Each structure stands twice: as structure tokens, then as C-alpha cells.
Amino acid sequence: MMIVETFIENILKTDFSENYQSVYDNSPLLQYLDKKMKAVHGNSKARRSLGSIYAIYSILHFYQKDFFKKPGKYRQFEGYDYMLLFNHCRNLYGGGKLQNHALNSRVNSEFKNLCKTVSNDLIIVNNGKYMLHIDYLYVKKMDISRTCCRIIEKYIELLRTKDLALSRLLHEIQILKNDNEKKMRILELLTEDSEARIFEIICFAILKNHYKNISLSTKIYG
């Protein structure tokens, strides 16, 4: 099975040497993450999927500290408290406005949609407590939780780098004196290969500027 993201392949090679492809082929969790991280190089159709990815990462963050290579102990665990996980998600880069949908349902539906052969949910919900199914944390008796954390952390790092580059580019456009040159630079951003979020930012700025001096009056007709 082909690994889509180069940075994921590099991390797997570092962690598992010549066995990296076999580990990937036997891990629905790694395959799911790989398919959800297209935003690092994606076009206008690629979403960042921070809600889903952070829901998984928040559980992995605590799991790897408490249960790494302790499957017997983990099987007795009932799950992490919702607010612990949700607050952790909201404190991550770009997570300040995330909603609770991913923890409660979205991840499991996406996981089964992208990984057709799985039968169990990825996130187990147990009376308001949450945990990852142990079947997806082990591949051939190897705990892959720390590898998954490294992959997600690298993904966040790459997104942050993209954001900084975009901020610099927008600042360069802002200080241009020639309006036509500004328009050309903006049009260069609005291509099919641009990230979806760039479309959203630029469209919002255009609409805000267009309507800023327009007042709407409400008329009630009898």
C-alpha cells in the first residue's frame, strides 16, 4: 500500500527501519492519518482536519505517558475524561475554536469510511470517557502510539510553517503601492492548487471590503 505523505514515510523509516512498509500496511490508524494530512501540500479541496486529528492526538498524548507498552494495564482502563481531552485539543495550534463533534462521532465515521476493512470504532466512548481501541495501537505486538504522536506533531509543524509563509506573503501584498500589482499577487493565490483556507481568508477580506460601507435596512411588510 502506497504511503502518500513523504514526511510520514520518513518517520516510519526512522522508527521501524526496513519493516516500515509492513507496519503501515497493517495499521488502519497510520493509514487514516496519512489520508487526513493532505493539507501540508494540498489544493483548494484539502482540509486540515484538525478536529479529527486533534481528537486522536489528545488521547494518544495521555496514553503514551500512561500505557505505552502496557497492554494488560490498558485493557483495564475505562477511558479519559471528556473535558481533559477537549481542553487539550483547544490548547493545540489552531485548536482554539474546535467543537466537540470529532470526539463524539466524526472520527469513527471518517475512520470507517476511509479504512473499509475495519470493524471496530477507533475511539471507544464509555459513559463520557474516551479511549482508542487497543487493536489500532499495536501492530505485530509493537506499540505505535509514539510514532503516531510524532507524525501528528510533524504535521502541526508543517502547517505552522505554511501559515508563517502565508503571513509574510500577505504582508508583502499589503505594503505594495501599485493596486494592479496587488490584484495580480492576490490572483496568484486563488488557484486550484491553493489551500482551502487561503480561499476562505481572501474571500472574506474581499467581501468585507466590498460591503464595509453598505448599510442594510430591514423593512417589514404587512
PDB file of N, CA, C and O in Angstrom, residues 115-186:
ATOM      1  N   CYS A 115     -11.090   3.582   5.897  1.00  0.00           N
ATOM      2  CA  CYS A 115     -10.471   2.269   6.100  1.00  0.00           C
ATOM      3  C   CYS A 115     -11.582   1.218   6.032  1.00  0.00           C
ATOM      4  O   CYS A 115     -12.166   0.850   7.062  1.00  0.00           O
ATOM      5  N   LYS A 116     -11.870   0.748   4.866  1.00  0.00           N
ATOM      6  CA  LYS A 116     -13.056  -0.067   4.606  1.00  0.00           C
ATOM      7  C   LYS A 116     -13.047  -1.408   5.334  1.00  0.00           C
ATOM      8  O   LYS A 116     -14.110  -1.984   5.574  1.00  0.00           O
ATOM      9  N   THR A 117     -11.865  -1.922   5.672  1.00  0.00           N
ATOM     10  CA  THR A 117     -11.797  -3.280   6.231  1.00  0.00           C
ATOM     11  C   THR A 117     -11.984  -3.330   7.741  1.00  0.00           C
ATOM     12  O   THR A 117     -12.090  -4.416   8.313  1.00  0.00           O
ATOM     13  N   VAL A 118     -12.021  -2.163   8.419  1.00  0.00           N
ATOM     14  CA  VAL A 118     -12.112  -2.170   9.874  1.00  0.00           C
ATOM     15  C   VAL A 118     -13.548  -2.456  10.319  1.00  0.00           C
ATOM     16  O   VAL A 118     -14.504  -2.154   9.610  1.00  0.00           O
ATOM     17  N   SER A 119     -13.661  -3.025  11.499  1.00  0.00           N
ATOM     18  CA  SER A 119     -14.986  -3.300  12.057  1.00  0.00           C
ATOM     19  C   SER A 119     -15.227  -2.553  13.363  1.00  0.00           C
ATOM     20  O   SER A 119     -16.355  -2.152  13.659  1.00  0.00           O
ATOM     21  N   ASN A 120     -14.173  -2.348  14.148  1.00  0.00           N
ATOM     22  CA  ASN A 120     -14.307  -1.655  15.434  1.00  0.00           C
ATOM     23  C   ASN A 120     -14.135  -0.149  15.276  1.00  0.00           C
ATOM     24  O   ASN A 120     -13.416   0.322  14.388  1.00  0.00           O
ATOM     25  N   ASP A 121     -14.810   0.621  16.140  1.00  0.00           N
ATOM     26  CA  ASP A 121     -14.585   2.064  16.189  1.00  0.00           C
ATOM     27  C   ASP A 121     -13.154   2.351  16.612  1.00  0.00           C
ATOM     28  O   ASP A 121     -12.552   1.594  17.379  1.00  0.00           O
ATOM     29  N   LEU A 122     -12.611   3.474  16.119  1.00  0.00           N
ATOM     30  CA  LEU A 122     -11.276   3.892  16.549  1.00  0.00           C
ATOM     31  C   LEU A 122     -11.327   4.445  17.967  1.00  0.00           C
ATOM     32  O   LEU A 122     -10.513   4.100  18.817  1.00  0.00           O
ATOM     33  N   ILE A 123     -12.301   5.320  18.228  1.00  0.00           N
ATOM     34  CA  ILE A 123     -12.472   5.907  19.555  1.00  0.00           C
ATOM     35  C   ILE A 123     -13.627   5.208  20.269  1.00  0.00           C
ATOM     36  O   ILE A 123     -14.751   5.183  19.766  1.00  0.00           O
ATOM     37  N   ILE A 124     -13.336   4.648  21.416  1.00  0.00           N
ATOM     38  CA  ILE A 124     -14.360   3.991  22.227  1.00  0.00           C
ATOM     39  C   ILE A 124     -14.931   5.014  23.211  1.00  0.00           C
ATOM     40  O   ILE A 124     -14.172   5.667  23.940  1.00  0.00           O
ATOM     41  N   VAL A 125     -16.240   5.165  23.212  1.00  0.00           N
ATOM     42  CA  VAL A 125     -16.909   6.093  24.128  1.00  0.00           C
ATOM     43  C   VAL A 125     -17.554   5.272  25.231  1.00  0.00           C
ATOM     44  O   VAL A 125     -18.386   4.397  24.980  1.00  0.00           O
ATOM     45  N   ASN A 126     -17.175   5.574  26.473  1.00  0.00           N
ATOM     46  CA  ASN A 126     -17.633   4.783  27.613  1.00  0.00           C
ATOM     47  C   ASN A 126     -18.156   5.703  28.709  1.00  0.00           C
ATOM     48  O   ASN A 126     -17.396   6.175  29.550  1.00  0.00           O
ATOM     49  N   ASN A 127     -19.458   6.014  28.657  1.00  0.00           N
ATOM     50  CA  ASN A 127     -20.079   6.863  29.691  1.00  0.00           C
ATOM     51  C   ASN A 127     -19.325   8.169  29.904  1.00  0.00           C
ATOM     52  O   ASN A 127     -18.990   8.539  31.025  1.00  0.00           O
ATOM     53  N   GLY A 128     -19.081   8.876  28.823  1.00  0.00           N
ATOM     54  CA  GLY A 128     -18.422  10.170  28.916  1.00  0.00           C
ATOM     55  C   GLY A 128     -16.917  10.095  28.997  1.00  0.00           C
ATOM     56  O   GLY A 128     -16.260  11.124  29.157  1.00  0.00           O
ATOM     57  N   LYS A 129     -16.355   8.915  28.880  1.00  0.00           N
ATOM     58  CA  LYS A 129     -14.905   8.742  28.863  1.00  0.00           C
ATOM     59  C   LYS A 129     -14.487   8.175  27.516  1.00  0.00           C
ATOM     60  O   LYS A 129     -15.253   7.449  26.876  1.00  0.00           O
ATOM     61  N   TYR A 130     -13.259   8.492  27.109  1.00  0.00           N
ATOM     62  CA  TYR A 130     -12.827   8.185  25.753  1.00  0.00           C
ATOM     63  C   TYR A 130     -11.456   7.518  25.754  1.00  0.00           C
ATOM     64  O   TYR A 130     -10.567   7.880  26.525  1.00  0.00           O
ATOM     65  N   MET A 131     -11.310   6.554  24.837  1.00  0.00           N
ATOM     66  CA  MET A 131     -10.021   5.889  24.671  1.00  0.00           C
ATOM     67  C   MET A 131      -9.941   5.358  23.241  1.00  0.00           C
ATOM     68  O   MET A 131     -10.958   5.229  22.554  1.00  0.00           O
ATOM     69  N   LEU A 132      -8.726   5.060  22.777  1.00  0.00           N
ATOM     70  CA  LEU A 132      -8.541   4.465  21.465  1.00  0.00           C
ATOM     71  C   LEU A 132      -8.597   2.946  21.589  1.00  0.00           C
ATOM     72  O   LEU A 132      -8.098   2.377  22.561  1.00  0.00           O
ATOM     73  N   HIS A 133      -9.201   2.301  20.610  1.00  0.00           N
ATOM     74  CA  HIS A 133      -9.294   0.842  20.631  1.00  0.00           C
ATOM     75  C   HIS A 133      -7.884   0.257  20.566  1.00  0.00           C
ATOM     76  O   HIS A 133      -7.072   0.638  19.721  1.00  0.00           O
ATOM     77  N   ILE A 134      -7.595  -0.680  21.432  1.00  0.00           N
ATOM     78  CA  ILE A 134      -6.250  -1.239  21.543  1.00  0.00           C
ATOM     79  C   ILE A 134      -5.805  -1.927  20.255  1.00  0.00           C
ATOM     80  O   ILE A 134      -4.595  -1.984  19.959  1.00  0.00           O
ATOM     81  N   ASP A 135      -6.740  -2.429  19.464  1.00  0.00           N
ATOM     82  CA  ASP A 135      -6.376  -3.100  18.218  1.00  0.00           C
ATOM     83  C   ASP A 135      -5.606  -2.183  17.276  1.00  0.00           C
ATOM     84  O   ASP A 135      -4.795  -2.649  16.461  1.00  0.00           O
ATOM     85  N   TYR A 136      -5.864  -0.871  17.368  1.00  0.00           N
ATOM     86  CA  TYR A 136      -5.231   0.070  16.446  1.00  0.00           C
ATOM     87  C   TYR A 136      -3.954   0.679  17.015  1.00  0.00           C
ATOM     88  O   TYR A 136      -3.271   1.441  16.320  1.00  0.00           O
ATOM     89  N   LEU A 137      -3.645   0.361  18.252  1.00  0.00           N
ATOM     90  CA  LEU A 137      -2.435   0.893  18.889  1.00  0.00           C
ATOM     91  C   LEU A 137      -1.246  -0.054  18.778  1.00  0.00           C
ATOM     92  O   LEU A 137      -0.114   0.334  19.065  1.00  0.00           O
ATOM     93  N   TYR A 138      -1.519  -1.268  18.356  1.00  0.00           N
ATOM     94  CA  TYR A 138      -0.461  -2.273  18.233  1.00  0.00           C
ATOM     95  C   TYR A 138      -0.434  -2.856  16.825  1.00  0.00           C
ATOM     96  O   TYR A 138      -1.479  -3.121  16.237  1.00  0.00           O
ATOM     97  N   VAL A 139       0.776  -3.048  16.306  1.00  0.00           N
ATOM     98  CA  VAL A 139       0.993  -3.740  15.040  1.00  0.00           C
ATOM     99  C   VAL A 139       2.055  -4.803  15.287  1.00  0.00           C
ATOM    100  O   VAL A 139       3.189  -4.495  15.631  1.00  0.00           O
ATOM    101  N   LYS A 140       1.664  -6.050  15.161  1.00  0.00           N
ATOM    102  CA  LYS A 140       2.586  -7.171  15.397  1.00  0.00           C
ATOM    103  C   LYS A 140       3.275  -7.022  16.759  1.00  0.00           C
ATOM    104  O   LYS A 140       4.500  -7.122  16.885  1.00  0.00           O
ATOM    105  N   LYS A 141       2.469  -6.735  17.765  1.00  0.00           N
ATOM    106  CA  LYS A 141       2.901  -6.591  19.157  1.00  0.00           C
ATOM    107  C   LYS A 141       3.773  -5.355  19.402  1.00  0.00           C
ATOM    108  O   LYS A 141       4.341  -5.197  20.482  1.00  0.00           O
ATOM    109  N   MET A 142       3.859  -4.463  18.433  1.00  0.00           N
ATOM    110  CA  MET A 142       4.610  -3.214  18.601  1.00  0.00           C
ATOM    111  C   MET A 142       3.635  -2.075  18.880  1.00  0.00           C
ATOM    112  O   MET A 142       2.678  -1.874  18.123  1.00  0.00           O
ATOM    113  N   ASP A 143       3.883  -1.327  19.937  1.00  0.00           N
ATOM    114  CA  ASP A 143       3.062  -0.171  20.275  1.00  0.00           C
ATOM    115  C   ASP A 143       3.464   0.987  19.362  1.00  0.00           C
ATOM    116  O   ASP A 143       4.613   1.434  19.386  1.00  0.00           O
ATOM    117  N   ILE A 144       2.536   1.461  18.547  1.00  0.00           N
ATOM    118  CA  ILE A 144       2.854   2.507  17.572  1.00  0.00           C
ATOM    119  C   ILE A 144       2.398   3.892  18.018  1.00  0.00           C
ATOM    120  O   ILE A 144       2.423   4.846  17.240  1.00  0.00           O
ATOM    121  N   SER A 145       1.999   4.038  19.275  1.00  0.00           N
ATOM    122  CA  SER A 145       1.426   5.308  19.731  1.00  0.00           C
ATOM    123  C   SER A 145       2.413   6.465  19.614  1.00  0.00           C
ATOM    124  O   SER A 145       2.038   7.565  19.211  1.00  0.00           O
ATOM    125  N   ARG A 146       3.667   6.229  19.969  1.00  0.00           N
ATOM    126  CA  ARG A 146       4.651   7.310  19.915  1.00  0.00           C
ATOM    127  C   ARG A 146       4.967   7.704  18.476  1.00  0.00           C
ATOM    128  O   ARG A 146       5.208   8.882  18.186  1.00  0.00           O
ATOM    129  N   THR A 147       4.951   6.740  17.590  1.00  0.00           N
ATOM    130  CA  THR A 147       5.129   7.049  16.175  1.00  0.00           C
ATOM    131  C   THR A 147       3.977   7.912  15.671  1.00  0.00           C
ATOM    132  O   THR A 147       4.196   8.900  14.954  1.00  0.00           O
ATOM    133  N   CYS A 148       2.759   7.564  16.053  1.00  0.00           N
ATOM    134  CA  CYS A 148       1.591   8.360  15.649  1.00  0.00           C
ATOM    135  C   CYS A 148       1.681   9.780  16.195  1.00  0.00           C
ATOM    136  O   CYS A 148       1.345  10.748  15.501  1.00  0.00           O
ATOM    137  N   CYS A 149       2.142   9.918  17.428  1.00  0.00           N
ATOM    138  CA  CYS A 149       2.313  11.253  18.010  1.00  0.00           C
ATOM    139  C   CYS A 149       3.341  12.059  17.234  1.00  0.00           C
ATOM    140  O   CYS A 149       3.141  13.246  16.950  1.00  0.00           O
ATOM    141  N   ARG A 150       4.441  11.429  16.869  1.00  0.00           N
ATOM    142  CA  ARG A 150       5.469  12.131  16.104  1.00  0.00           C
ATOM    143  C   ARG A 150       4.938  12.568  14.741  1.00  0.00           C
ATOM    144  O   ARG A 150       5.275  13.666  14.260  1.00  0.00           O
ATOM    145  N   ILE A 151       4.128  11.736  14.130  1.00  0.00           N
ATOM    146  CA  ILE A 151       3.543  12.085  12.835  1.00  0.00           C
ATOM    147  C   ILE A 151       2.620  13.298  12.966  1.00  0.00           C
ATOM    148  O   ILE A 151       2.688  14.247  12.172  1.00  0.00           O
ATOM    149  N   ILE A 152       1.772  13.293  13.970  1.00  0.00           N
ATOM    150  CA  ILE A 152       0.848  14.415  14.162  1.00  0.00           C
ATOM    151  C   ILE A 152       1.607  15.687  14.522  1.00  0.00           C
ATOM    152  O   ILE A 152       1.287  16.785  14.031  1.00  0.00           O
ATOM    153  N   GLU A 153       2.616  15.574  15.350  1.00  0.00           N
ATOM    154  CA  GLU A 153       3.415  16.747  15.736  1.00  0.00           C
ATOM    155  C   GLU A 153       4.159  17.330  14.536  1.00  0.00           C
ATOM    156  O   GLU A 153       4.276  18.551  14.399  1.00  0.00           O
ATOM    157  N   LYS A 154       4.635  16.461  13.645  1.00  0.00           N
ATOM    158  CA  LYS A 154       5.296  16.944  12.426  1.00  0.00           C
ATOM    159  C   LYS A 154       4.289  17.614  11.515  1.00  0.00           C
ATOM    160  O   LYS A 154       4.593  18.640  10.883  1.00  0.00           O
ATOM    161  N   TYR A 155       3.099  17.067  11.435  1.00  0.00           N
ATOM    162  CA  TYR A 155       2.031  17.673  10.634  1.00  0.00           C
ATOM    163  C   TYR A 155       1.723  19.081  11.128  1.00  0.00           C
ATOM    164  O   TYR A 155       1.603  20.021  10.332  1.00  0.00           O
ATOM    165  N   ILE A 156       1.610  19.243  12.440  1.00  0.00           N
ATOM    166  CA  ILE A 156       1.350  20.563  13.015  1.00  0.00           C
ATOM    167  C   ILE A 156       2.493  21.518  12.693  1.00  0.00           C
ATOM    168  O   ILE A 156       2.271  22.688  12.352  1.00  0.00           O
ATOM    169  N   GLU A 157       3.720  21.027  12.792  1.00  0.00           N
ATOM    170  CA  GLU A 157       4.886  21.854  12.475  1.00  0.00           C
ATOM    171  C   GLU A 157       4.851  22.327  11.026  1.00  0.00           C
ATOM    172  O   GLU A 157       5.135  23.506  10.733  1.00  0.00           O
ATOM    173  N   LEU A 158       4.495  21.440  10.111  1.00  0.00           N
ATOM    174  CA  LEU A 158       4.431  21.809   8.699  1.00  0.00           C
ATOM    175  C   LEU A 158       3.320  22.817   8.433  1.00  0.00           C
ATOM    176  O   LEU A 158       3.481  23.745   7.630  1.00  0.00           O
ATOM    177  N   LEU A 159       2.185  22.660   9.107  1.00  0.00           N
ATOM    178  CA  LEU A 159       1.102  23.633   8.955  1.00  0.00           C
ATOM    179  C   LEU A 159       1.513  24.998   9.488  1.00  0.00           C
ATOM    180  O   LEU A 159       1.200  26.037   8.893  1.00  0.00           O
ATOM    181  N   ARG A 160       2.205  25.001  10.608  1.00  0.00           N
ATOM    182  CA  ARG A 160       2.663  26.267  11.194  1.00  0.00           C
ATOM    183  C   ARG A 160       3.618  26.985  10.228  1.00  0.00           C
ATOM    184  O   ARG A 160       3.547  28.208  10.051  1.00  0.00           O
ATOM    185  N   THR A 161       4.502  26.208   9.589  1.00  0.00           N
ATOM    186  CA  THR A 161       5.437  26.781   8.625  1.00  0.00           C
ATOM    187  C   THR A 161       4.687  27.396   7.445  1.00  0.00           C
ATOM    188  O   THR A 161       5.022  28.484   6.965  1.00  0.00           O
ATOM    189  N   LYS A 162       3.641  26.697   6.972  1.00  0.00           N
ATOM    190  CA  LYS A 162       2.823  27.230   5.885  1.00  0.00           C
ATOM    191  C   LYS A 162       2.137  28.523   6.289  1.00  0.00           C
ATOM    192  O   LYS A 162       2.051  29.473   5.512  1.00  0.00           O
ATOM    193  N   ASP A 163       1.648  28.562   7.509  1.00  0.00           N
ATOM    194  CA  ASP A 163       0.950  29.757   7.995  1.00  0.00           C
ATOM    195  C   ASP A 163       1.887  30.954   8.069  1.00  0.00           C
ATOM    196  O   ASP A 163       1.508  32.074   7.729  1.00  0.00           O
ATOM    197  N   LEU A 164       3.093  30.712   8.522  1.00  0.00           N
ATOM    198  CA  LEU A 164       4.066  31.798   8.616  1.00  0.00           C
ATOM    199  C   LEU A 164       4.415  32.324   7.228  1.00  0.00           C
ATOM    200  O   LEU A 164       4.555  33.537   7.024  1.00  0.00           O
ATOM    201  N   ALA A 165       4.549  31.413   6.268  1.00  0.00           N
ATOM    202  CA  ALA A 165       4.850  31.826   4.899  1.00  0.00           C
ATOM    203  C   ALA A 165       3.705  32.651   4.319  1.00  0.00           C
ATOM    204  O   ALA A 165       3.924  33.664   3.635  1.00  0.00           O
ATOM    205  N   LEU A 166       2.469  32.236   4.596  1.00  0.00           N
ATOM    206  CA  LEU A 166       1.307  32.979   4.119  1.00  0.00           C
ATOM    207  C   LEU A 166       1.240  34.357   4.764  1.00  0.00           C
ATOM    208  O   LEU A 166       0.933  35.347   4.097  1.00  0.00           O
ATOM    209  N   SER A 167       1.539  34.444   6.055  1.00  0.00           N
ATOM    210  CA  SER A 167       1.523  35.734   6.753  1.00  0.00           C
ATOM    211  C   SER A 167       2.535  36.689   6.138  1.00  0.00           C
ATOM    212  O   SER A 167       2.244  37.882   5.941  1.00  0.00           O
ATOM    213  N   ARG A 168       3.714  36.171   5.822  1.00  0.00           N
ATOM    214  CA  ARG A 168       4.732  37.013   5.194  1.00  0.00           C
ATOM    215  C   ARG A 168       4.280  37.483   3.817  1.00  0.00           C
ATOM    216  O   ARG A 168       4.481  38.647   3.441  1.00  0.00           O
ATOM    217  N   LEU A 169       3.665  36.574   3.062  1.00  0.00           N
ATOM    218  CA  LEU A 169       3.195  36.923   1.723  1.00  0.00           C
ATOM    219  C   LEU A 169       2.102  37.982   1.779  1.00  0.00           C
ATOM    220  O   LEU A 169       2.113  38.949   0.999  1.00  0.00           O
ATOM    221  N   LEU A 170       1.165  37.845   2.703  1.00  0.00           N
ATOM    222  CA  LEU A 170       0.092  38.836   2.837  1.00  0.00           C
ATOM    223  C   LEU A 170       0.640  40.195   3.257  1.00  0.00           C
ATOM    224  O   LEU A 170       0.140  41.237   2.819  1.00  0.00           O
ATOM    225  N   HIS A 171       1.670  40.175   4.094  1.00  0.00           N
ATOM    226  CA  HIS A 171       2.296  41.440   4.492  1.00  0.00           C
ATOM    227  C   HIS A 171       2.968  42.102   3.291  1.00  0.00           C
ATOM    228  O   HIS A 171       2.894  43.335   3.129  1.00  0.00           O
ATOM    229  N   GLU A 172       3.603  41.295   2.443  1.00  0.00           N
ATOM    230  CA  GLU A 172       4.241  41.840   1.247  1.00  0.00           C
ATOM    231  C   GLU A 172       3.205  42.484   0.330  1.00  0.00           C
ATOM    232  O   GLU A 172       3.446  43.553  -0.246  1.00  0.00           O
ATOM    233  N   ILE A 173       2.044  41.836   0.197  1.00  0.00           N
ATOM    234  CA  ILE A 173       0.970  42.404  -0.632  1.00  0.00           C
ATOM    235  C   ILE A 173       0.455  43.704  -0.028  1.00  0.00           C
ATOM    236  O   ILE A 173       0.188  44.684  -0.737  1.00  0.00           O
ATOM    237  N   GLN A 174       0.347  43.723   1.280  1.00  0.00           N
ATOM    238  CA  GLN A 174      -0.201  44.894   1.979  1.00  0.00           C
ATOM    239  C   GLN A 174       0.644  46.141   1.744  1.00  0.00           C
ATOM    240  O   GLN A 174       0.106  47.249   1.612  1.00  0.00           O
ATOM    241  N   ILE A 175       1.952  45.990   1.672  1.00  0.00           N
ATOM    242  CA  ILE A 175       2.827  47.170   1.559  1.00  0.00           C
ATOM    243  C   ILE A 175       3.101  47.570   0.110  1.00  0.00           C
ATOM    244  O   ILE A 175       3.799  48.563  -0.138  1.00  0.00           O
ATOM    245  N   LEU A 176       2.566  46.815  -0.843  1.00  0.00           N
ATOM    246  CA  LEU A 176       2.727  47.199  -2.243  1.00  0.00           C
ATOM    247  C   LEU A 176       1.988  48.505  -2.512  1.00  0.00           C
ATOM    248  O   LEU A 176       0.906  48.734  -1.999  1.00  0.00           O
ATOM    249  N   LYS A 177       2.556  49.345  -3.349  1.00  0.00           N
ATOM    250  CA  LYS A 177       1.953  50.647  -3.654  1.00  0.00           C
ATOM    251  C   LYS A 177       1.024  50.590  -4.854  1.00  0.00           C
ATOM    252  O   LYS A 177       0.049  51.326  -4.940  1.00  0.00           O
ATOM    253  N   ASN A 178       1.317  49.699  -5.778  1.00  0.00           N
ATOM    254  CA  ASN A 178       0.556  49.610  -7.014  1.00  0.00           C
ATOM    255  C   ASN A 178      -0.626  48.664  -6.846  1.00  0.00           C
ATOM    256  O   ASN A 178      -0.457  47.483  -6.540  1.00  0.00           O
ATOM    257  N   ASP A 179      -1.850  49.177  -7.074  1.00  0.00           N
ATOM    258  CA  ASP A 179      -3.054  48.366  -6.878  1.00  0.00           C
ATOM    259  C   ASP A 179      -3.124  47.197  -7.854  1.00  0.00           C
ATOM    260  O   ASP A 179      -3.580  46.104  -7.501  1.00  0.00           O
ATOM    261  N   ASN A 180      -2.719  47.434  -9.094  1.00  0.00           N
ATOM    262  CA  ASN A 180      -2.750  46.347 -10.074  1.00  0.00           C
ATOM    263  C   ASN A 180      -1.802  45.219  -9.682  1.00  0.00           C
ATOM    264  O   ASN A 180      -2.113  44.040  -9.880  1.00  0.00           O
ATOM    265  N   GLU A 181      -0.678  45.584  -9.143  1.00  0.00           N
ATOM    266  CA  GLU A 181       0.266  44.566  -8.691  1.00  0.00           C
ATOM    267  C   GLU A 181      -0.307  43.789  -7.510  1.00  0.00           C
ATOM    268  O   GLU A 181      -0.137  42.570  -7.406  1.00  0.00           O
ATOM    269  N   LYS A 182      -1.010  44.498  -6.636  1.00  0.00           N
ATOM    270  CA  LYS A 182      -1.679  43.815  -5.521  1.00  0.00           C
ATOM    271  C   LYS A 182      -2.695  42.800  -6.031  1.00  0.00           C
ATOM    272  O   LYS A 182      -2.765  41.661  -5.557  1.00  0.00           O
ATOM    273  N   LYS A 183      -3.494  43.223  -7.034  1.00  0.00           N
ATOM    274  CA  LYS A 183      -4.507  42.330  -7.589  1.00  0.00           C
ATOM    275  C   LYS A 183      -3.870  41.090  -8.202  1.00  0.00           C
ATOM    276  O   LYS A 183      -4.372  39.968  -8.033  1.00  0.00           O
ATOM    277  N   MET A 184      -2.764  41.283  -8.915  1.00  0.00           N
ATOM    278  CA  MET A 184      -2.098  40.155  -9.550  1.00  0.00           C
ATOM    279  C   MET A 184      -1.569  39.174  -8.507  1.00  0.00           C
ATOM    280  O   MET A 184      -1.664  37.954  -8.673  1.00  0.00           O
ATOM    281  N   ARG A 185      -1.017  39.703  -7.418  1.00  0.00           N
ATOM    282  CA  ARG A 185      -0.484  38.829  -6.356  1.00  0.00           C
ATOM    283  C   ARG A 185      -1.610  38.049  -5.677  1.00  0.00           C
ATOM    284  O   ARG A 185      -1.444  36.876  -5.315  1.00  0.00           O
ATOM    285  N   ILE A 186      -2.748  38.701  -5.501  1.00  0.00           N
ATOM    286  CA  ILE A 186      -3.898  38.015  -4.897  1.00  0.00           C
ATOM    287  C   ILE A 186      -4.425  36.927  -5.823  1.00  0.00           C
ATOM    288  O   ILE A 186      -4.734  35.815  -5.389  1.00  0.00           O
TER     289      ILE A 186
END
